[in-house]
PDB file of C-alpha atoms and ligand atoms in Angstrom:
ATOM      1  CA  UNK A   1       0.026   0.039  -0.373  1.00 96.00           C
ATOM      2  CA  UNK A   2       1.362   3.618  -1.018  1.00 98.00           C
ATOM      3  CA  UNK A   3       1.672   5.501   1.772  1.00 98.00           C
ATOM      4  CA  UNK A   4      -0.531   8.534   0.671  1.00 98.00           C
ATOM      5  CA  UNK A   5      -3.422   5.930   0.197  1.00 98.00           C
ATOM      6  CA  UNK A   6      -2.401   4.537   3.904  1.00 98.00           C
ATOM      7  CA  UNK A   7      -2.790   7.873   5.111  1.00 98.00           C
ATOM      8  CA  UNK A   8      -5.706   9.060   3.447  1.00 98.00           C
ATOM      9  CA  UNK A   9      -7.405   6.246   4.558  1.00 98.00           C
ATOM     10  CA  UNK A  10      -6.458   6.667   8.042  1.00 98.00           C
ATOM     11  CA  UNK A  11      -7.828  10.347   7.723  1.00 98.00           C
ATOM     12  CA  UNK A  12     -11.277   8.760   6.007  1.00 98.00           C
ATOM     13  CA  UNK A  13     -11.760   6.443   8.551  1.00 97.00           C
ATOM     14  CA  UNK A  14     -10.783   8.752  11.534  1.00 98.00           C
ATOM     15  CA  UNK A  15     -12.130  11.903  10.418  1.00 98.00           C
ATOM     16  CA  UNK A  16      -9.434  14.494  11.727  1.00 98.00           C
ATOM     17  CA  UNK A  17     -11.219  17.493  10.635  1.00 97.00           C
ATOM     18  CA  UNK A  18     -14.333  17.011  13.067  1.00 96.00           C
ATOM     19  CA  UNK A  19     -11.765  17.888  16.149  1.00 97.00           C
ATOM     20  CA  UNK A  20      -9.728  20.735  17.756  1.00 97.00           C
ATOM     21  CA  UNK A  21      -6.675  19.086  18.909  1.00 97.00           C
ATOM     22  CA  UNK A  22      -3.392  19.857  20.664  1.00 94.00           C
ATOM     23  CA  UNK A  23      -1.234  18.108  18.221  1.00 95.00           C
ATOM     24  CA  UNK A  24      -1.430  17.424  14.210  1.00 97.00           C
ATOM     25  CA  UNK A  25      -3.169  13.828  13.357  1.00 98.00           C
ATOM     26  CA  UNK A  26      -1.699  12.162  10.352  1.00 98.00           C
ATOM     27  CA  UNK A  27       0.903  11.945   9.093  1.00 98.00           C
ATOM     28  CA  UNK A  28       3.948  13.791  11.136  1.00 98.00           C
ATOM     29  CA  UNK A  29       7.090  12.203  10.004  1.00 98.00           C
ATOM     30  CA  UNK A  30       7.481  11.245   6.439  1.00 98.00           C
ATOM     31  CA  UNK A  31       9.194   7.676   5.760  1.00 98.00           C
ATOM     32  CA  UNK A  32       9.411   5.235   2.523  1.00 98.00           C
ATOM     33  CA  UNK A  33       6.233   5.491   0.101  1.00 98.00           C
ATOM     34  CA  UNK A  34       5.877   1.799   0.199  1.00 98.00           C
ATOM     35  CA  UNK A  35       4.044   0.542   3.394  1.00 98.00           C
ATOM     36  CA  UNK A  36       3.916  -3.499   3.872  1.00 98.00           C
ATOM     37  CA  UNK A  37       4.409  -3.510   7.500  1.00 98.00           C
ATOM     38  CA  UNK A  38       3.043  -1.568  10.062  1.00 98.00           C
ATOM     39  CA  UNK A  39       3.405  -1.028  13.788  1.00 98.00           C
ATOM     40  CA  UNK A  40       1.077   0.105  16.220  1.00 98.00           C
ATOM     41  CA  UNK A  41       1.086   1.519  19.840  1.00 98.00           C
ATOM     42  CA  UNK A  42       0.062   3.641  22.267  1.00 98.00           C
ATOM     43  CA  UNK A  43       2.997   6.167  22.536  1.00 98.00           C
ATOM     44  CA  UNK A  44       5.920   6.772  19.557  1.00 98.00           C
ATOM     45  CA  UNK A  45       8.458   6.261  22.172  1.00 98.00           C
ATOM     46  CA  UNK A  46      12.271   5.621  21.603  1.00 98.00           C
ATOM     47  CA  UNK A  47      11.407   1.846  22.631  1.00 98.00           C
ATOM     48  CA  UNK A  48       8.598   1.599  20.080  1.00 98.00           C
ATOM     49  CA  UNK A  49      10.637   3.195  17.331  1.00 98.00           C
ATOM     50  CA  UNK A  50      13.776   0.521  18.104  1.00 98.00           C
ATOM     51  CA  UNK A  51      11.160  -2.288  18.413  1.00 98.00           C
ATOM     52  CA  UNK A  52       9.248  -1.215  14.861  1.00 98.00           C
ATOM     53  CA  UNK A  53      12.912  -0.623  13.147  1.00 98.00           C
ATOM     54  CA  UNK A  54      13.991  -4.271  14.899  1.00 98.00           C
ATOM     55  CA  UNK A  55      10.827  -6.052  12.776  1.00 98.00           C
ATOM     56  CA  UNK A  56      11.932  -3.685   9.336  1.00 98.00           C
ATOM     57  CA  UNK A  57       7.967  -1.494   9.853  1.00 98.00           C
ATOM     58  CA  UNK A  58       7.638   0.556   7.055  1.00 98.00           C
ATOM     59  CA  UNK A  59       5.747   2.660   9.338  1.00 98.00           C
ATOM     60  CA  UNK A  60       4.158   3.376  13.021  1.00 98.00           C
ATOM     61  CA  UNK A  61       0.793   4.635  14.049  1.00 98.00           C
ATOM     62  CA  UNK A  62      -0.011   5.563  17.379  1.00 98.00           C
ATOM     63  CA  UNK A  63      -2.228   7.425  19.614  1.00 98.00           C
ATOM     64  CA  UNK A  64       0.334   9.793  21.046  1.00 98.00           C
ATOM     65  CA  UNK A  65       2.397  11.413  18.231  1.00 98.00           C
ATOM     66  CA  UNK A  66       4.844  14.777  18.330  1.00 97.00           C
ATOM     67  CA  UNK A  67       4.307  18.254  17.432  1.00 97.00           C
ATOM     68  CA  UNK A  68       2.436  19.049  20.776  1.00 97.00           C
ATOM     69  CA  UNK A  69       0.427  22.458  21.189  1.00 96.00           C
ATOM     70  CA  UNK A  70       2.179  24.387  24.071  1.00 95.00           C
ATOM     71  CA  UNK A  71       5.606  21.961  23.458  1.00 94.00           C
ATOM     72  CA  UNK A  72       9.295  23.446  22.194  1.00 94.00           C
ATOM     73  CA  UNK A  73       9.222  23.292  18.890  1.00 93.00           C
ATOM     74  CA  UNK A  74      12.801  22.872  18.564  1.00 96.00           C
ATOM     75  CA  UNK A  75      13.841  19.248  17.696  1.00 96.00           C
ATOM     76  CA  UNK A  76      16.562  19.001  19.938  1.00 97.00           C
ATOM     77  CA  UNK A  77      17.915  16.313  23.142  1.00 97.00           C
ATOM     78  CA  UNK A  78      15.086  13.332  22.872  1.00 97.00           C
ATOM     79  CA  UNK A  79      12.578  14.492  19.909  1.00 97.00           C
ATOM     80  CA  UNK A  80      16.332  14.656  18.133  1.00 98.00           C
ATOM     81  CA  UNK A  81      16.702  11.007  18.768  1.00 98.00           C
ATOM     82  CA  UNK A  82      13.016  10.281  17.914  1.00 98.00           C
ATOM     83  CA  UNK A  83      12.847  11.811  14.874  1.00 98.00           C
ATOM     84  CA  UNK A  84      16.257  10.781  14.019  1.00 98.00           C
ATOM     85  CA  UNK A  85      16.115   7.329  14.649  1.00 98.00           C
ATOM     86  CA  UNK A  86      12.584   7.482  12.019  1.00 98.00           C
ATOM     87  CA  UNK A  87      14.082   9.004   9.289  1.00 98.00           C
ATOM     88  CA  UNK A  88      17.630   7.031   9.445  1.00 98.00           C
ATOM     89  CA  UNK A  89      15.146   4.202   8.859  1.00 98.00           C
ATOM     90  CA  UNK A  90      12.971   5.660   6.816  1.00 98.00           C
ATOM     91  CA  UNK A  91       9.944   4.834   8.703  1.00 98.00           C
ATOM     92  CA  UNK A  92       6.786   7.433   8.849  1.00 98.00           C
ATOM     93  CA  UNK A  93       4.821   8.331  11.685  1.00 98.00           C
ATOM     94  CA  UNK A  94       1.409   8.451  11.932  1.00 98.00           C
ATOM     95  CA  UNK A  95      -0.494  10.020  14.531  1.00 98.00           C
ATOM     96  CA  UNK A  96      -4.264  10.526  15.799  1.00 98.00           C
ATOM     97  CA  UNK A  97      -5.032  11.816  18.985  1.00 98.00           C
ATOM     98  CA  UNK A  98      -8.661  12.594  19.771  1.00 98.00           C
ATOM     99  CA  UNK A  99     -10.039  11.453  16.856  1.00 98.00           C
ATOM    100  CA  UNK A 100      -9.092   7.890  17.956  1.00 98.00           C
ATOM    101  CA  UNK A 101     -10.189   8.846  21.445  1.00 97.00           C
ATOM    102  CA  UNK A 102     -14.043   9.569  19.853  1.00 97.00           C
ATOM    103  CA  UNK A 103     -14.123   7.403  17.416  1.00 98.00           C
ATOM    104  CA  UNK A 104     -17.568   5.182  17.793  1.00 97.00           C
ATOM    105  CA  UNK A 105     -16.750   1.652  17.282  1.00 98.00           C
ATOM    106  CA  UNK A 106     -12.928   1.822  16.974  1.00 98.00           C
ATOM    107  CA  UNK A 107     -11.733   4.386  18.766  1.00 98.00           C
ATOM    108  CA  UNK A 108     -10.279   3.987  23.022  1.00 98.00           C
ATOM    109  CA  UNK A 109     -13.770   4.829  24.688  1.00 98.00           C
ATOM    110  CA  UNK A 110     -15.352   2.785  22.896  1.00 98.00           C
ATOM    111  CA  UNK A 111     -13.013   0.203  23.072  1.00 98.00           C
ATOM    112  CA  UNK A 112     -12.514   0.416  26.731  1.00 98.00           C
ATOM    113  CA  UNK A 113     -16.490   0.105  27.223  1.00 98.00           C
ATOM    114  CA  UNK A 114     -16.923  -3.023  25.230  1.00 98.00           C
ATOM    115  CA  UNK A 115     -13.777  -4.278  27.057  1.00 98.00           C
ATOM    116  CA  UNK A 116     -15.685  -3.525  30.746  1.00 98.00           C
ATOM    117  CA  UNK A 117     -19.166  -4.913  29.092  1.00 97.00           C
ATOM    118  CA  UNK A 118     -20.827  -1.141  29.754  1.00 98.00           C
ATOM    119  CA  UNK A 119     -23.815  -0.840  27.866  1.00 98.00           C
ATOM    120  CA  UNK A 120     -23.314   2.795  25.814  1.00 98.00           C
ATOM    121  CA  UNK A 121     -25.727   5.196  26.002  1.00 97.00           C
ATOM    122  CA  UNK A 122     -24.225   8.178  24.828  1.00 97.00           C
ATOM    123  CA  UNK A 123     -21.675  10.703  24.839  1.00 98.00           C
ATOM    124  CA  UNK A 124     -21.428  14.675  25.689  1.00 97.00           C
ATOM    125  CA  UNK A 125     -19.078  17.229  26.758  1.00 95.00           C
ATOM    126  CA  UNK A 126     -16.171  18.419  25.057  1.00 95.00           C
ATOM    127  CA  UNK A 127     -16.024  17.337  21.785  1.00 96.00           C
ATOM    128  CA  UNK A 128     -18.405  14.499  22.671  1.00 96.00           C
ATOM    129  CA  UNK A 129     -15.643  12.515  24.507  1.00 98.00           C
ATOM    130  CA  UNK A 130     -17.343  11.570  27.463  1.00 98.00           C
ATOM    131  CA  UNK A 131     -19.562   8.731  27.423  1.00 98.00           C
ATOM    132  CA  UNK A 132     -21.739   7.049  29.185  1.00 98.00           C
ATOM    133  CA  UNK A 133     -24.135   4.017  30.251  1.00 98.00           C
ATOM    134  CA  UNK A 134     -24.538   1.199  32.461  1.00 98.00           C
ATOM    135  CA  UNK A 135     -22.778  -1.022  34.129  1.00 97.00           C
ATOM    136  CA  UNK A 136     -25.856  -4.309  33.996  1.00 92.00           C
ATOM    137  CA  UNK A 137     -23.585  -6.751  35.662  1.00 92.00           C
ATOM    138  CA  UNK A 138     -24.058  -4.633  39.078  1.00 84.00           C
ATOM    139  CA  UNK A 139     -22.165  -3.953  41.997  1.00 95.00           C
ATOM    140  CA  UNK A 140     -21.006  -1.682  44.390  1.00 97.00           C
ATOM    141  CA  UNK A 141     -18.060   0.823  43.213  1.00 98.00           C
ATOM    142  CA  UNK A 142     -15.105  -1.583  45.045  1.00 98.00           C
ATOM    143  CA  UNK A 143     -16.722  -4.307  42.818  1.00 98.00           C
ATOM    144  CA  UNK A 144     -16.228  -2.298  39.616  1.00 98.00           C
ATOM    145  CA  UNK A 145     -12.806  -1.527  40.505  1.00 98.00           C
ATOM    146  CA  UNK A 146     -12.061  -4.578  41.078  1.00 98.00           C
ATOM    147  CA  UNK A 147     -13.424  -5.230  37.229  1.00 98.00           C
ATOM    148  CA  UNK A 148     -11.574  -2.883  35.488  1.00 98.00           C
ATOM    149  CA  UNK A 149      -7.794  -3.769  37.153  1.00 98.00           C
ATOM    150  CA  UNK A 150      -8.250  -7.630  36.020  1.00 98.00           C
ATOM    151  CA  UNK A 151     -10.074  -6.479  32.743  1.00 98.00           C
ATOM    152  CA  UNK A 152      -6.517  -4.075  32.503  1.00 98.00           C
ATOM    153  CA  UNK A 153      -3.737  -6.142  34.522  1.00 96.00           C
ATOM    154  CA  UNK A 154      -3.398  -3.173  36.163  1.00 96.00           C
ATOM    155  CA  UNK A 155      -4.388  -2.230  39.674  1.00 97.00           C
ATOM    156  CA  UNK A 156      -6.732   0.186  39.416  1.00 98.00           C
ATOM    157  CA  UNK A 157      -6.887   3.503  42.403  1.00 98.00           C
ATOM    158  CA  UNK A 158     -10.384   3.744  43.526  1.00 98.00           C
ATOM    159  CA  UNK A 159     -11.063   7.114  45.251  1.00 98.00           C
ATOM    160  CA  UNK A 160     -14.884   7.879  47.337  1.00 97.00           C
ATOM    161  CA  UNK A 161     -17.439   5.523  48.476  1.00 94.00           C
ATOM    162  CA  UNK A 162     -16.066   1.923  48.478  1.00 96.00           C
ATOM    163  CA  UNK A 163     -19.517   0.886  49.113  1.00 96.00           C
ATOM    164  CA  UNK A 164     -21.645   3.166  46.388  1.00 96.00           C
ATOM    165  CA  UNK A 165     -23.947   1.424  44.315  1.00 97.00           C
ATOM    166  CA  UNK A 166     -23.328   1.776  40.655  1.00 97.00           C
ATOM    167  CA  UNK A 167     -25.471   1.263  37.896  1.00 97.00           C
ATOM    168  CA  UNK A 168     -24.722   4.579  35.575  1.00 98.00           C
ATOM    169  CA  UNK A 169     -20.917   5.262  34.705  1.00 98.00           C
ATOM    170  CA  UNK A 170     -19.475   7.320  32.607  1.00 98.00           C
ATOM    171  CA  UNK A 171     -15.742   7.146  31.145  1.00 98.00           C
ATOM    172  CA  UNK A 172     -13.680   8.738  29.033  1.00 98.00           C
ATOM    173  CA  UNK A 173      -9.581   7.249  28.918  1.00 98.00           C
ATOM    174  CA  UNK A 174      -6.489   8.695  29.239  1.00 98.00           C
ATOM    175  CA  UNK A 175      -5.563  11.942  31.202  1.00 97.00           C
ATOM    176  CA  UNK A 176      -9.666  13.288  31.431  1.00 97.00           C
ATOM    177  CA  UNK A 177      -9.551  13.862  35.286  1.00 98.00           C
ATOM    178  CA  UNK A 178     -10.461  17.178  34.001  1.00 98.00           C
ATOM    179  CA  UNK A 179     -14.477  15.982  33.057  1.00 98.00           C
ATOM    180  CA  UNK A 180     -15.030  14.762  36.509  1.00 98.00           C
ATOM    181  CA  UNK A 181     -17.497  17.642  37.044  1.00 98.00           C
ATOM    182  CA  UNK A 182     -18.886  17.197  33.652  1.00 98.00           C
ATOM    183  CA  UNK A 183     -19.254  13.376  34.413  1.00 98.00           C
ATOM    184  CA  UNK A 184     -20.870  14.490  38.033  1.00 98.00           C
ATOM    185  CA  UNK A 185     -23.120  16.551  36.140  1.00 98.00           C
ATOM    186  CA  UNK A 186     -24.867  13.868  34.341  1.00 97.00           C
ATOM    187  CA  UNK A 187     -25.640  11.973  37.418  1.00 97.00           C
ATOM    188  CA  UNK A 188     -23.532   8.734  37.262  1.00 98.00           C
ATOM    189  CA  UNK A 189     -22.634   7.347  40.114  1.00 98.00           C
ATOM    190  CA  UNK A 190     -18.824   6.654  39.408  1.00 98.00           C
ATOM    191  CA  UNK A 191     -16.347   8.084  36.843  1.00 98.00           C
ATOM    192  CA  UNK A 192     -13.682   6.003  35.095  1.00 98.00           C
ATOM    193  CA  UNK A 193     -10.788   7.659  33.534  1.00 98.00           C
ATOM    194  CA  UNK A 194      -6.926   6.955  33.035  1.00 98.00           C
ATOM    195  CA  UNK A 195      -5.747   9.258  35.792  1.00 98.00           C
ATOM    196  CA  UNK A 196      -6.397  11.009  39.007  1.00 98.00           C
ATOM    197  CA  UNK A 197      -5.387  14.237  39.963  1.00 98.00           C
ATOM    198  CA  UNK A 198      -5.426  15.634  43.864  1.00 98.00           C
ATOM    199  CA  UNK A 199      -8.751  17.580  44.024  1.00 98.00           C
ATOM    200  CA  UNK A 200     -10.363  14.600  42.433  1.00 98.00           C
ATOM    201  CA  UNK A 201     -10.293  12.626  45.629  1.00 98.00           C
ATOM    202  CA  UNK A 202     -11.871  15.263  47.286  1.00 98.00           C
ATOM    203  CA  UNK A 203     -14.815  15.912  44.680  1.00 98.00           C
ATOM    204  CA  UNK A 204     -15.525  11.892  45.054  1.00 98.00           C
ATOM    205  CA  UNK A 205     -15.963  12.267  48.365  1.00 97.00           C
ATOM    206  CA  UNK A 206     -17.982  15.505  47.807  1.00 98.00           C
ATOM    207  CA  UNK A 207     -20.252  14.785  45.308  1.00 97.00           C
ATOM    208  CA  UNK A 208     -20.796  11.068  46.429  1.00 97.00           C
ATOM    209  CA  UNK A 209     -20.047  10.122  42.617  1.00 98.00           C
ATOM    210  CA  UNK A 210     -16.669   7.710  42.584  1.00 98.00           C
ATOM    211  CA  UNK A 211     -13.664   7.755  40.782  1.00 98.00           C
ATOM    212  CA  UNK A 212     -11.199   5.255  39.288  1.00 98.00           C
ATOM    213  CA  UNK A 213      -8.198   5.670  37.665  1.00 98.00           C
ATOM    214  CA  UNK A 214      -6.880   2.990  35.472  1.00 98.00           C
ATOM    215  CA  UNK A 215      -4.030   3.866  34.079  1.00 98.00           C
ATOM    216  CA  UNK A 216      -3.355   6.296  31.026  1.00 98.00           C
ATOM    217  CA  UNK A 217      -1.630   3.900  29.042  1.00 98.00           C
ATOM    218  CA  UNK A 218      -3.815   1.006  29.889  1.00 98.00           C
ATOM    219  CA  UNK A 219      -6.830   2.672  29.263  1.00 98.00           C
ATOM    220  CA  UNK A 220      -5.686   3.903  26.055  1.00 98.00           C
ATOM    221  CA  UNK A 221      -3.953   0.329  24.802  1.00 98.00           C
ATOM    222  CA  UNK A 222      -7.476  -1.024  22.138  1.00 98.00           C
ATOM    223  CA  UNK A 223      -8.105   1.730  20.357  1.00 98.00           C
ATOM    224  CA  UNK A 224      -4.970   1.944  18.113  1.00 98.00           C
ATOM    225  CA  UNK A 225      -4.697  -1.800  18.233  1.00 98.00           C
ATOM    226  CA  UNK A 226      -8.286  -2.232  17.258  1.00 98.00           C
ATOM    227  CA  UNK A 227      -7.726   0.505  14.218  1.00 98.00           C
ATOM    228  CA  UNK A 228      -4.509  -1.824  13.588  1.00 98.00           C
ATOM    229  CA  UNK A 229      -6.549  -4.785  13.774  1.00 98.00           C
ATOM    230  CA  UNK A 230      -9.192  -2.980  11.168  1.00 98.00           C
ATOM    231  CA  UNK A 231      -6.732  -1.890   9.106  1.00 98.00           C
ATOM    232  CA  UNK A 232      -5.195  -5.329   8.312  1.00 98.00           C
ATOM    233  CA  UNK A 233      -8.416  -6.640   7.513  1.00 97.00           C
ATOM    234  CA  UNK A 234      -9.219  -4.115   4.729  1.00 96.00           C
ATOM    235  CA  UNK A 235      -5.937  -3.616   2.941  1.00 95.00           C
ATOM    236  CA  UNK A 236      -4.168  -7.531   3.895  1.00 94.00           C
ATOM    237  CA  UNK A 237      -1.083  -4.967   5.410  1.00 96.00           C
ATOM    238  CA  UNK A 238       1.105  -7.355   7.932  1.00 98.00           C
ATOM    239  CA  UNK A 239       0.028  -5.249  11.332  1.00 98.00           C
ATOM    240  CA  UNK A 240       1.662  -5.641  14.534  1.00 98.00           C
ATOM    241  CA  UNK A 241       0.570  -3.843  18.149  1.00 98.00           C
ATOM    242  CA  UNK A 242       3.288  -3.783  20.759  1.00 98.00           C
ATOM    243  CA  UNK A 243       2.650  -2.820  24.030  1.00 97.00           C
ATOM    244  CA  UNK A 244       5.716  -1.001  25.506  1.00 97.00           C
ATOM    245  CA  UNK A 245       5.501  -1.083  29.284  1.00 95.00           C
ATOM    246  CA  UNK A 246       4.152   2.168  30.820  1.00 96.00           C
ATOM    247  CA  UNK A 247       2.799   2.203  34.462  1.00 95.00           C
ATOM    248  CA  UNK A 248       1.057   5.649  34.288  1.00 96.00           C
TER     249      UNK A 248
HETATM  250 ZN1  LIG B 301      -3.460   9.888  25.831  1.00 57.49          ZN
END
């Protein structure tokens, strides 16, 4: 597959123009024009680039790419080494941030809901990135936290009342702790995201809405994985997901 066709296919699938994002979505670093092997991963870290180069990948497809708003635009130090590795190996970097959180089937939120067995009721909030639905299996917040830990293979942090009965759930993967007030306003019993901030504990206690921090990386592995599998299915390209460890 030609790189420009791959880029076009990904744009058509994820519709990045529908989002106001903090980083450029799409082709961030251009490599060779023919793509036979794609490595997918959450973040375009040096470890992921090295693993992709070892496997002879032509392109890397990630959720967290480069050139974030507000970061130093110069290519020095860590960024120089990463970009140099890509260019030296002629590997393209394609990144999709919010479009991959929000996609209704392949996105991080959709995939996390599916993994946890949550029945989706709808989306709201900033750019429709806050999902809500029901946990039909039922139980209290401690039981849901245990279920989340089990599903993600990582111990989730539960803030708030552990015996809070849970039916209605809101969630947004990654660093979406800023959406907690919107989740509280929705009237849910628990909010699930990746990371927690100090004030989230007090908010959970005072609102009586439980908060589960399940890991930024842990909650954002499934969108890019699903996207890669879909790409492999429709194009026949060799796609390999590599889960580079990240405890945050
Ligand atoms: Zn993220």
